[in-house]
């Protein structure tokens, strides 16, 4: 009788998640690989599943050059990918300072991965964010007072500059990726930045989530991830409503764009505020704070002769039955 060893549950769970993601893809895929447990477990699953459905797969290792010996870490990650059967390339990036070190590294990595995907002719980039990452993102958004779009966290599937960004592990716990690496004999790299308490995400991971789990009981991370899913659904529904509404209430104006006051005032606050933010973002490429959004809304709902409002990249002013947004 054939007694094959049973597949490790963590490996099986990650392969199932990757299999479901790859079922939505028709062309080549690229794995974003750091060498950490999350991305290494993802790469192993892609290397196993992609050939079964005839999808070419490769990996890109981004060297941020922020730590001594980063090139050796990148080389080991690329070697691990090659050993799994994934062709890998190392891309060194220059990380700026805008928005702080985490945001700057994320921006540099995003550009490099999208460029690498285009070079490889890849339809999709697969990233290894886990359920724990999603829970941390929601908590950080809550602490910053972000809106529903931000609290919706990371989407499992979205398009960016013509490339799909897939996150198949958003329902998988971080502990499972470590277990999968151990079961497959894959030595993951431990990023010292993941222990550096200068970073907000590290403090959320080490302090906030464990306290919530201890005080509220297990399942907090899963509940936060479910909240993200629900809020993302709400945000997508509002986006569809805005697209339908905005054609009827917005018109071009000199040096900008104008919104009908009666139509804006007739909408419920949630939709009204989203329309205002959408107009400024799409026309001027800027984001409004909650306070700025409310001040603009008052031009429609609480008008008593107030003057123009200076906003990022533009100015909003009541002109008869319209609110005109014009470049400053």
Short mmCIF file of C-alpha atoms in Angstrom, two decimals:
data_model
loop_
_atom_site.label_atom_id
_atom_site.label_comp_id
_atom_site.label_asym_id
_atom_site.label_seq_id
_atom_site.Cartn_x
_atom_site.Cartn_y
_atom_site.Cartn_z
CA UNK A 1 0.00 0.00 0.00
CA UNK A 2 1.21 3.51 -0.86
CA UNK A 3 1.75 5.51 2.34
CA UNK A 4 2.70 8.94 1.11
CA UNK A 5 3.50 11.46 3.86
CA UNK A 6 0.66 13.87 4.49
CA UNK A 7 1.09 17.44 3.29
CA UNK A 8 1.81 19.96 6.03
CA UNK A 9 -1.41 21.93 6.76
CA UNK A 10 0.32 25.30 6.43
CA UNK A 11 1.81 24.37 3.06
CA UNK A 12 -1.57 23.08 1.90
CA UNK A 13 -3.38 26.27 2.99
CA UNK A 14 -0.94 28.53 1.17
CA UNK A 15 -1.04 26.41 -1.98
CA UNK A 16 -4.86 26.53 -1.96
CA UNK A 17 -4.80 30.30 -1.68
CA UNK A 18 -2.29 30.63 -4.50
CA UNK A 19 -4.20 28.14 -6.66
CA UNK A 20 -7.35 30.23 -6.34
CA UNK A 21 -5.50 33.42 -7.29
CA UNK A 22 -3.77 31.84 -10.28
CA UNK A 23 -7.14 30.55 -11.54
CA UNK A 24 -8.02 34.18 -12.33
CA UNK A 25 -4.85 34.79 -14.37
CA UNK A 26 -4.17 33.99 -18.02
CA UNK A 27 -0.62 35.27 -18.48
CA UNK A 28 2.76 35.21 -16.73
CA UNK A 29 3.05 36.18 -13.07
CA UNK A 30 5.80 37.82 -11.03
CA UNK A 31 6.36 37.20 -7.31
CA UNK A 32 7.64 40.06 -5.16
CA UNK A 33 10.26 38.32 -3.00
CA UNK A 34 12.12 39.74 0.00
CA UNK A 35 13.40 36.45 1.39
CA UNK A 36 11.24 36.75 4.51
CA UNK A 37 8.93 33.92 5.56
CA UNK A 38 5.80 35.42 3.98
CA UNK A 39 7.23 35.99 0.51
CA UNK A 40 9.32 32.80 0.58
CA UNK A 41 6.26 30.70 1.37
CA UNK A 42 4.37 32.49 -1.39
CA UNK A 43 7.19 31.88 -3.89
CA UNK A 44 7.29 28.18 -3.01
CA UNK A 45 3.54 27.86 -3.55
CA UNK A 46 3.67 29.72 -6.88
CA UNK A 47 6.59 27.55 -8.02
CA UNK A 48 4.46 24.48 -7.25
CA UNK A 49 1.11 25.66 -8.59
CA UNK A 50 1.96 27.79 -11.65
CA UNK A 51 3.41 24.93 -13.79
CA UNK A 52 0.28 22.88 -13.12
CA UNK A 53 -1.84 25.47 -14.94
CA UNK A 54 0.76 26.36 -17.57
CA UNK A 55 1.58 29.85 -16.25
CA UNK A 56 5.14 31.16 -16.58
CA UNK A 57 6.30 32.52 -13.21
CA UNK A 58 9.35 34.41 -12.02
CA UNK A 59 10.47 36.44 -9.02
CA UNK A 60 11.83 39.93 -8.45
CA UNK A 61 13.94 40.69 -5.39
CA UNK A 62 14.04 44.39 -4.47
CA UNK A 63 17.25 45.51 -2.78
CA UNK A 64 16.45 48.75 -0.95
CA UNK A 65 20.11 49.14 0.08
CA UNK A 66 18.98 50.45 3.49
CA UNK A 67 20.94 47.96 5.57
CA UNK A 68 24.52 46.76 5.57
CA UNK A 69 24.77 43.55 3.59
CA UNK A 70 21.43 44.04 1.84
CA UNK A 71 22.94 42.79 -1.41
CA UNK A 72 23.80 39.46 0.23
CA UNK A 73 20.24 39.14 1.54
CA UNK A 74 18.93 39.80 -1.97
CA UNK A 75 21.31 37.23 -3.44
CA UNK A 76 20.17 34.57 -0.98
CA UNK A 77 16.53 35.31 -1.76
CA UNK A 78 17.20 35.03 -5.49
CA UNK A 79 19.06 31.75 -4.95
CA UNK A 80 16.11 30.41 -2.93
CA UNK A 81 13.74 31.32 -5.77
CA UNK A 82 15.99 29.65 -8.33
CA UNK A 83 16.15 26.50 -6.19
CA UNK A 84 12.35 26.41 -6.25
CA UNK A 85 12.33 26.71 -10.03
CA UNK A 86 11.51 30.41 -10.23
CA UNK A 87 13.84 32.52 -12.37
CA UNK A 88 14.76 35.55 -10.27
CA UNK A 89 16.28 38.96 -10.82
CA UNK A 90 17.61 41.42 -8.26
CA UNK A 91 16.65 45.07 -8.62
CA UNK A 92 18.44 47.70 -6.56
CA UNK A 93 16.41 50.85 -5.90
CA UNK A 94 17.14 54.30 -4.52
CA UNK A 95 14.85 55.06 -1.59
CA UNK A 96 13.97 58.71 -1.06
CA UNK A 97 12.75 60.42 2.10
CA UNK A 98 9.27 61.66 1.24
CA UNK A 99 6.65 60.48 3.72
CA UNK A 100 9.17 58.80 6.01
CA UNK A 101 11.33 55.68 5.53
CA UNK A 102 8.48 53.15 5.37
CA UNK A 103 6.46 55.10 2.81
CA UNK A 104 9.54 55.94 0.73
CA UNK A 105 10.66 52.31 0.61
CA UNK A 106 7.14 51.20 -0.29
CA UNK A 107 6.95 53.74 -3.12
CA UNK A 108 10.34 52.72 -4.54
CA UNK A 109 9.41 49.04 -4.32
CA UNK A 110 6.07 49.62 -6.05
CA UNK A 111 7.68 51.36 -9.03
CA UNK A 112 10.39 48.71 -9.32
CA UNK A 113 7.93 45.80 -9.20
CA UNK A 114 5.63 47.34 -11.80
CA UNK A 115 8.60 48.01 -14.09
CA UNK A 116 9.84 44.44 -13.56
CA UNK A 117 6.39 43.07 -14.37
CA UNK A 118 6.28 45.01 -17.61
CA UNK A 119 9.78 43.83 -18.51
CA UNK A 120 8.74 40.23 -17.85
CA UNK A 121 5.46 40.60 -19.74
CA UNK A 122 3.66 39.64 -16.53
CA UNK A 123 -0.08 40.06 -16.18
CA UNK A 124 0.07 40.13 -12.39
CA UNK A 125 2.39 40.75 -9.46
CA UNK A 126 1.81 38.51 -6.45
CA UNK A 127 2.55 40.02 -3.03
CA UNK A 128 2.76 38.16 0.27
CA UNK A 129 0.76 40.35 2.64
CA UNK A 130 -0.98 38.22 5.25
CA UNK A 131 -4.07 38.52 7.44
CA UNK A 132 -1.83 39.94 10.17
CA UNK A 133 -0.61 42.67 7.81
CA UNK A 134 -4.22 43.50 7.00
CA UNK A 135 -5.17 43.74 10.67
CA UNK A 136 -2.21 46.04 11.36
CA UNK A 137 -3.20 48.24 8.43
CA UNK A 138 -6.74 48.64 9.77
CA UNK A 139 -5.49 49.54 13.25
CA UNK A 140 -3.08 52.13 11.85
CA UNK A 141 -5.91 53.61 9.78
CA UNK A 142 -8.11 53.80 12.88
CA UNK A 143 -5.36 55.53 14.85
CA UNK A 144 -4.97 58.12 12.09
CA UNK A 145 -8.69 58.76 11.77
CA UNK A 146 -8.77 57.56 8.18
CA UNK A 147 -11.95 57.09 6.18
CA UNK A 148 -13.58 53.90 4.99
CA UNK A 149 -11.42 53.69 1.87
CA UNK A 150 -8.28 53.55 4.00
CA UNK A 151 -9.79 51.26 6.62
CA UNK A 152 -10.68 48.89 3.79
CA UNK A 153 -7.02 47.93 3.91
CA UNK A 154 -5.32 46.08 1.10
CA UNK A 155 -7.39 44.66 -1.73
CA UNK A 156 -6.77 41.03 -2.73
CA UNK A 157 -6.97 42.00 -6.41
CA UNK A 158 -6.58 45.43 -7.95
CA UNK A 159 -5.12 46.96 -11.09
CA UNK A 160 -2.31 49.49 -11.05
CA UNK A 161 -0.91 51.00 -14.24
CA UNK A 162 -2.28 48.09 -16.24
CA UNK A 163 -0.77 45.41 -13.96
CA UNK A 164 -2.87 43.34 -11.57
CA UNK A 165 -1.70 43.30 -7.96
CA UNK A 166 -2.74 40.03 -6.29
CA UNK A 167 -2.47 39.31 -2.57
CA UNK A 168 -3.49 35.66 -2.21
CA UNK A 169 -2.43 35.33 1.45
CA UNK A 170 -4.76 37.91 3.03
CA UNK A 171 -6.71 35.09 4.70
CA UNK A 172 -3.53 33.35 5.90
CA UNK A 173 -1.92 34.07 9.29
CA UNK A 174 1.75 35.02 9.49
CA UNK A 175 2.42 31.97 11.65
CA UNK A 176 1.35 29.75 8.77
CA UNK A 177 3.97 31.19 6.42
CA UNK A 178 6.69 30.50 8.98
CA UNK A 179 5.38 26.98 9.47
CA UNK A 180 5.29 26.41 5.71
CA UNK A 181 8.91 27.50 5.34
CA UNK A 182 9.95 25.16 8.16
CA UNK A 183 8.03 22.24 6.65
CA UNK A 184 9.70 22.75 3.28
CA UNK A 185 13.19 23.34 4.61
CA UNK A 186 13.27 26.94 3.42
CA UNK A 187 15.38 29.26 5.61
CA UNK A 188 13.65 32.67 5.72
CA UNK A 189 15.46 35.94 6.32
CA UNK A 190 14.49 37.90 9.43
CA UNK A 191 14.36 41.60 8.61
CA UNK A 192 15.77 43.58 11.57
CA UNK A 193 13.42 46.43 10.62
CA UNK A 194 10.58 44.18 11.76
CA UNK A 195 11.89 44.63 15.31
CA UNK A 196 12.73 48.33 15.04
CA UNK A 197 10.34 50.21 17.31
CA UNK A 198 10.89 53.46 15.44
CA UNK A 199 8.30 52.17 12.99
CA UNK A 200 4.62 52.48 13.86
CA UNK A 201 3.76 49.13 12.29
CA UNK A 202 6.28 47.37 14.51
CA UNK A 203 4.75 48.90 17.64
CA UNK A 204 1.27 47.88 16.49
CA UNK A 205 2.54 44.34 15.84
CA UNK A 206 4.49 43.94 19.08
CA UNK A 207 2.30 45.89 21.52
CA UNK A 208 -1.17 46.81 20.32
CA UNK A 209 -2.41 43.59 18.73
CA UNK A 210 -1.13 41.33 21.55
CA UNK A 211 -2.87 43.55 24.13
CA UNK A 212 -6.12 43.44 22.16
CA UNK A 213 -5.89 39.67 21.88
CA UNK A 214 -5.18 39.37 25.61
CA UNK A 215 -7.96 41.72 26.72
CA UNK A 216 -10.66 41.01 24.14
CA UNK A 217 -9.92 37.37 23.44
CA UNK A 218 -8.56 35.55 20.39
CA UNK A 219 -9.79 36.37 16.93
CA UNK A 220 -9.13 40.12 16.96
CA UNK A 221 -6.90 40.00 13.90
CA UNK A 222 -9.50 38.00 11.98
CA UNK A 223 -12.23 40.45 13.04
CA UNK A 224 -10.16 43.41 11.85
CA UNK A 225 -9.56 41.69 8.51
CA UNK A 226 -13.32 41.04 8.14
CA UNK A 227 -13.94 44.70 8.90
CA UNK A 228 -11.54 45.64 6.12
CA UNK A 229 -13.43 43.40 3.68
CA UNK A 230 -16.77 44.97 4.61
CA UNK A 231 -15.51 48.54 4.42
CA UNK A 232 -13.82 47.87 1.10
CA UNK A 233 -17.15 46.59 -0.26
CA UNK A 234 -18.85 49.76 1.00
CA UNK A 235 -16.16 51.97 -0.55
CA UNK A 236 -16.51 50.18 -3.89
CA UNK A 237 -20.29 50.64 -3.79
CA UNK A 238 -19.89 54.36 -3.05
CA UNK A 239 -17.38 54.66 -5.89
CA UNK A 240 -19.97 53.22 -8.30
CA UNK A 241 -22.61 55.63 -6.98
CA UNK A 242 -20.24 58.57 -7.38
CA UNK A 243 -19.48 57.61 -10.97
CA UNK A 244 -23.20 57.55 -11.72
CA UNK A 245 -23.97 60.78 -9.84
CA UNK A 246 -21.05 62.92 -10.85
CA UNK A 247 -21.96 63.03 -14.54
CA UNK A 248 -25.20 64.82 -13.65
CA UNK A 249 -23.93 67.34 -11.13
CA UNK A 250 -20.43 68.30 -12.35
CA UNK A 251 -19.50 70.54 -15.25
CA UNK A 252 -16.30 72.12 -16.47
CA UNK A 253 -15.58 75.68 -15.43
CA UNK A 254 -12.86 78.14 -16.27
CA UNK A 255 -9.55 76.85 -14.86
CA UNK A 256 -11.33 74.07 -13.03
CA UNK A 257 -14.57 72.27 -12.39
CA UNK A 258 -17.97 73.18 -10.86
CA UNK A 259 -20.49 71.18 -8.82
CA UNK A 260 -24.22 71.89 -8.58
CA UNK A 261 -25.11 73.16 -5.11
CA UNK A 262 -28.72 71.86 -5.02
CA UNK A 263 -27.66 68.43 -6.25
CA UNK A 264 -24.74 68.24 -3.80
CA UNK A 265 -26.93 69.35 -0.88
CA UNK A 266 -29.61 66.80 -1.79
CA UNK A 267 -27.21 63.87 -1.36
CA UNK A 268 -26.64 62.24 2.05
CA UNK A 269 -23.46 63.39 3.84
CA UNK A 270 -21.51 60.21 3.12
CA UNK A 271 -22.02 60.54 -0.63
CA UNK A 272 -21.69 64.36 -0.59
CA UNK A 273 -18.31 64.20 1.09
CA UNK A 274 -17.05 61.50 -1.23
CA UNK A 275 -18.08 63.55 -4.26
CA UNK A 276 -16.13 66.54 -2.95
CA UNK A 277 -13.03 64.44 -2.30
CA UNK A 278 -13.37 62.71 -5.66
CA UNK A 279 -13.60 66.01 -7.55
CA UNK A 280 -10.45 67.40 -5.92
CA UNK A 281 -8.51 64.14 -6.31
CA UNK A 282 -9.43 63.54 -9.95
CA UNK A 283 -9.09 67.15 -11.12
CA UNK A 284 -6.12 68.37 -9.03
CA UNK A 285 -4.48 65.17 -7.80
CA UNK A 286 -4.80 66.14 -4.13
CA UNK A 287 -6.37 64.57 -1.04
CA UNK A 288 -8.58 66.49 1.36
CA UNK A 289 -8.68 66.10 5.12
CA UNK A 290 -11.97 65.53 6.92
CA UNK A 291 -11.98 69.17 8.13
CA UNK A 292 -11.37 70.53 4.63
CA UNK A 293 -14.10 68.34 3.18
CA UNK A 294 -16.61 69.56 5.76
CA UNK A 295 -15.74 73.22 5.08
CA UNK A 296 -16.40 72.73 1.37
CA UNK A 297 -19.66 70.91 2.12
CA UNK A 298 -20.84 73.91 4.15
CA UNK A 299 -20.70 76.00 0.95
CA UNK A 300 -23.69 73.92 -0.12
CA UNK A 301 -25.45 73.12 3.15
CA UNK A 302 -24.70 76.10 5.41
CA UNK A 303 -24.15 79.01 3.07
CA UNK A 304 -24.04 82.45 4.69
CA UNK A 305 -21.69 84.35 2.39
CA UNK A 306 -18.36 82.80 3.41
CA UNK A 307 -15.46 83.44 1.02
CA UNK A 308 -13.19 81.11 -0.95
CA UNK A 309 -11.60 78.13 0.79
CA UNK A 310 -7.95 77.41 0.06
CA UNK A 311 -7.39 73.68 -0.44
CA UNK A 312 -4.40 71.58 -1.51
CA UNK A 313 -3.83 72.42 -5.19
CA UNK A 314 -7.04 74.40 -5.63
CA UNK A 315 -9.59 76.85 -4.22
CA UNK A 316 -13.30 76.23 -3.67
CA UNK A 317 -15.75 79.11 -3.96
CA UNK A 318 -19.54 79.45 -4.02
CA UNK A 319 -20.70 81.10 -7.26
CA UNK A 320 -24.49 81.26 -7.46
CA UNK A 321 -25.86 77.75 -7.56
CA UNK A 322 -22.44 76.19 -8.09
CA UNK A 323 -19.30 75.46 -6.12
CA UNK A 324 -16.34 76.17 -8.36
CA UNK A 325 -13.03 74.40 -7.81
CA UNK A 326 -10.21 76.25 -9.57
CA UNK A 327 -6.44 75.89 -9.56
CA UNK A 328 -4.63 78.29 -7.23
#
